XYZ file of C-alpha atoms in Angstrom:
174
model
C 0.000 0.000 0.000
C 1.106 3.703 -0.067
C 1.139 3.783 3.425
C 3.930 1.007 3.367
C 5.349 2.847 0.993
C 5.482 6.201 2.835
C 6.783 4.212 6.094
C 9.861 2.492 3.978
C 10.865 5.605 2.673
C 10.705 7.533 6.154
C 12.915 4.646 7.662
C 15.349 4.760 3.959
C 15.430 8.301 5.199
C 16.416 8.354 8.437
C 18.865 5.162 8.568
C 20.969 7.594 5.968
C 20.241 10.410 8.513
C 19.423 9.305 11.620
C 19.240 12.812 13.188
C 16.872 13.600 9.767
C 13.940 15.356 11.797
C 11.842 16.160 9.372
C 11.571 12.407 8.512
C 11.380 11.549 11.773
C 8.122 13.834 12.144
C 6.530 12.586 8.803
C 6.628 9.375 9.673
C 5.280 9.801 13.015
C 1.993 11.408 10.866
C 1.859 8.285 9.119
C 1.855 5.822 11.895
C -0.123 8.364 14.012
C -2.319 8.385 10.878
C -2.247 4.107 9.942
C -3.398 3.528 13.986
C 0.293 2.570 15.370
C 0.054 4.853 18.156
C 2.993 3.351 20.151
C 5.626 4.249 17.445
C 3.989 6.935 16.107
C 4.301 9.044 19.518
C 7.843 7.920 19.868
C 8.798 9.903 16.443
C 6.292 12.547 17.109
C 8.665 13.939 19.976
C 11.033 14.834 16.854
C 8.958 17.994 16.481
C 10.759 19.896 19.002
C 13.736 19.184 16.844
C 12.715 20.457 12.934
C 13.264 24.554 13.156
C 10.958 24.566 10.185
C 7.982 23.262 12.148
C 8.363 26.091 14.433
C 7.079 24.162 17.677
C 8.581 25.696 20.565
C 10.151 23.485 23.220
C 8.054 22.355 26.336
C 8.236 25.603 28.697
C 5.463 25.510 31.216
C 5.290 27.906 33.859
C 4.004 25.203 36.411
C 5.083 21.719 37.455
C 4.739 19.727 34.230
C 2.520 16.071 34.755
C 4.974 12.924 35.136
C 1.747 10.196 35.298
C 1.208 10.445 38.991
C -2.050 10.561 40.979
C -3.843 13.455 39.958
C -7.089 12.769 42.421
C -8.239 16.054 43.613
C -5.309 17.865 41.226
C -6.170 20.229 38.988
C -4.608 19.964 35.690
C -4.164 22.304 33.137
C -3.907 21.247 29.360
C -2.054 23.504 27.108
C -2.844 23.316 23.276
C -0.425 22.319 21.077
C -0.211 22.944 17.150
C -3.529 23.093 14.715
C -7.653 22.086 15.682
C -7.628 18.864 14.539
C -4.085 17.987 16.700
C -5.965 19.296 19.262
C -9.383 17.568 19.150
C -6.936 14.435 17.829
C -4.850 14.645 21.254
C -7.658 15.607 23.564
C -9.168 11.866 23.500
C -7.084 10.645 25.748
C -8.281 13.592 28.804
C -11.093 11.621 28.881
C -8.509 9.253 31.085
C -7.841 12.016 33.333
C -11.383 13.071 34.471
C -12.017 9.711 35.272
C -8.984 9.629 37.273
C -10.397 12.188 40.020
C -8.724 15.065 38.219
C -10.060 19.020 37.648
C -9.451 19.579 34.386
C -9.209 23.591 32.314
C -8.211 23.543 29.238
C -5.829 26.022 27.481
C -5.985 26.901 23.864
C -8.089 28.133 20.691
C -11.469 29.890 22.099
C -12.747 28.720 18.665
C -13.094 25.118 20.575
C -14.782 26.306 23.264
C -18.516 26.200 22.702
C -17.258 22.626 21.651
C -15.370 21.383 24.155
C -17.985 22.702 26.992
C -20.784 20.850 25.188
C -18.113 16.950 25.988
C -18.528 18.034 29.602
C -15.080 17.148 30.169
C -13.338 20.392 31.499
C -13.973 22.160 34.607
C -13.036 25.295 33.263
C -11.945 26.689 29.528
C -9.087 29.206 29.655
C -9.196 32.633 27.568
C -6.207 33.623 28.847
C -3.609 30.737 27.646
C -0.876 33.245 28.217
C -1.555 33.670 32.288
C 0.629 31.997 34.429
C -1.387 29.375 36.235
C -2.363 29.380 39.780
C -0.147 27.812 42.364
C -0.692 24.155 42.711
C -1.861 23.245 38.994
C -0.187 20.852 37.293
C 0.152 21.122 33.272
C 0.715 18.921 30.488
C 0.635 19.802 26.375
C -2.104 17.846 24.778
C 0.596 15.913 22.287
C 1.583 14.587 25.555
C -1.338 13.099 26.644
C -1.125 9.632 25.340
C 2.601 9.262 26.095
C 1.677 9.720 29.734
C -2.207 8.118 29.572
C -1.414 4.352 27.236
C -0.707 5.317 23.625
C -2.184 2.263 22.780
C -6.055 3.009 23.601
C -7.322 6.139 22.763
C -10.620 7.006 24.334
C -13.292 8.623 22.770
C -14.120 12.482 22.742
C -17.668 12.905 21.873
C -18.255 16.021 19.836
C -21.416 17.709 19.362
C -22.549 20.577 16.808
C -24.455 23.375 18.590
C -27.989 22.738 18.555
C -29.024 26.145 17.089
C -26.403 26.040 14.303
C -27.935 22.402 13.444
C -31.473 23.957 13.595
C -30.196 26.873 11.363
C -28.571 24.712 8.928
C -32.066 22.663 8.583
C -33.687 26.150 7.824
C -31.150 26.788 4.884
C -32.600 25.448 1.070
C -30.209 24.540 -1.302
C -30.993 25.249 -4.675
């Protein structure tokens, strides 16, 4: 297939070049893309490294999650790269809430009306750029499965807004 394709040239790529980042991050979209989760994340941390991605190193104000207890923790998750990354990533908070945790989430107020309709969060940040309060832990959303098990993503249930859905039923198309 051209998935197997894609994956032989990645590897062709980066046994010439092992430090090849670029490489390194495509193939990670592949895997992440053909379900191999596990390997996939492993080559996704090369995006720190490819200056042409232009992802900026993890620098969290607060303590940064290491997979402990987070019962009773609140635990901030910072948005990392485009929407779909985001909503991609975000499956596996559903871990986390059922772990005890208060969740707020950090990132594009275009997600918001979204993400409040999942139930999920506690509390939806405007103000990504805020240090947070004393006591929150924080984690990017790429990091979530790395920390959570890579291998089983949960589900995120998304819902449209009612009264777009309504609005949209009103519309005739010619």
């Amino acid at each position: 297939s051209r998935v197997d394709d894609a994956i032989r040239w990645f590897e062709r790529a980066i046994a010439a070049k092992p430090d090849y980042a670029r490489a390194h991050w495509n193939l990670s979209l592949v895997l992440l893309g053909n379900g191999d989760f596990g390997r996939g994340l492993d080559e996704f941390e090369w995006r720190f490294r490819d200056p042409s991605l232009q992802i900026p190193a993890r620098q969290l104000p607060g303590p940064l999650w290491d997979g402990s207890d987070l019962n009773g923790h609140t635990i901030l998750l910072h948005a990392e790269q485009g929407l779909g990354d985001i909503l991609f990533f975000l499956r596996w908070a559903a871990s986390l809430k059922s772990s005890g945790a208060r969740l707020t989430f950090s990132g594009d107020v275009r997600l918001h009306p979204m993400l409040q309709r999942t139930q999920l969060f506690d509390a939806l940040d405007a103000t990504p750029e805020a240090p947070p309060p004393p006591g929150v832990i924080e984690i990017l959303t790429a990091d979530l499965p790395t920390i959570v098990d890579p291998e089983c993503p949960p589900s995120l249930h998304l819902a449209a807004d009612p009264a777009l859905i309504d609005a949209l039923r009103l519309v005739r198309l010619p």
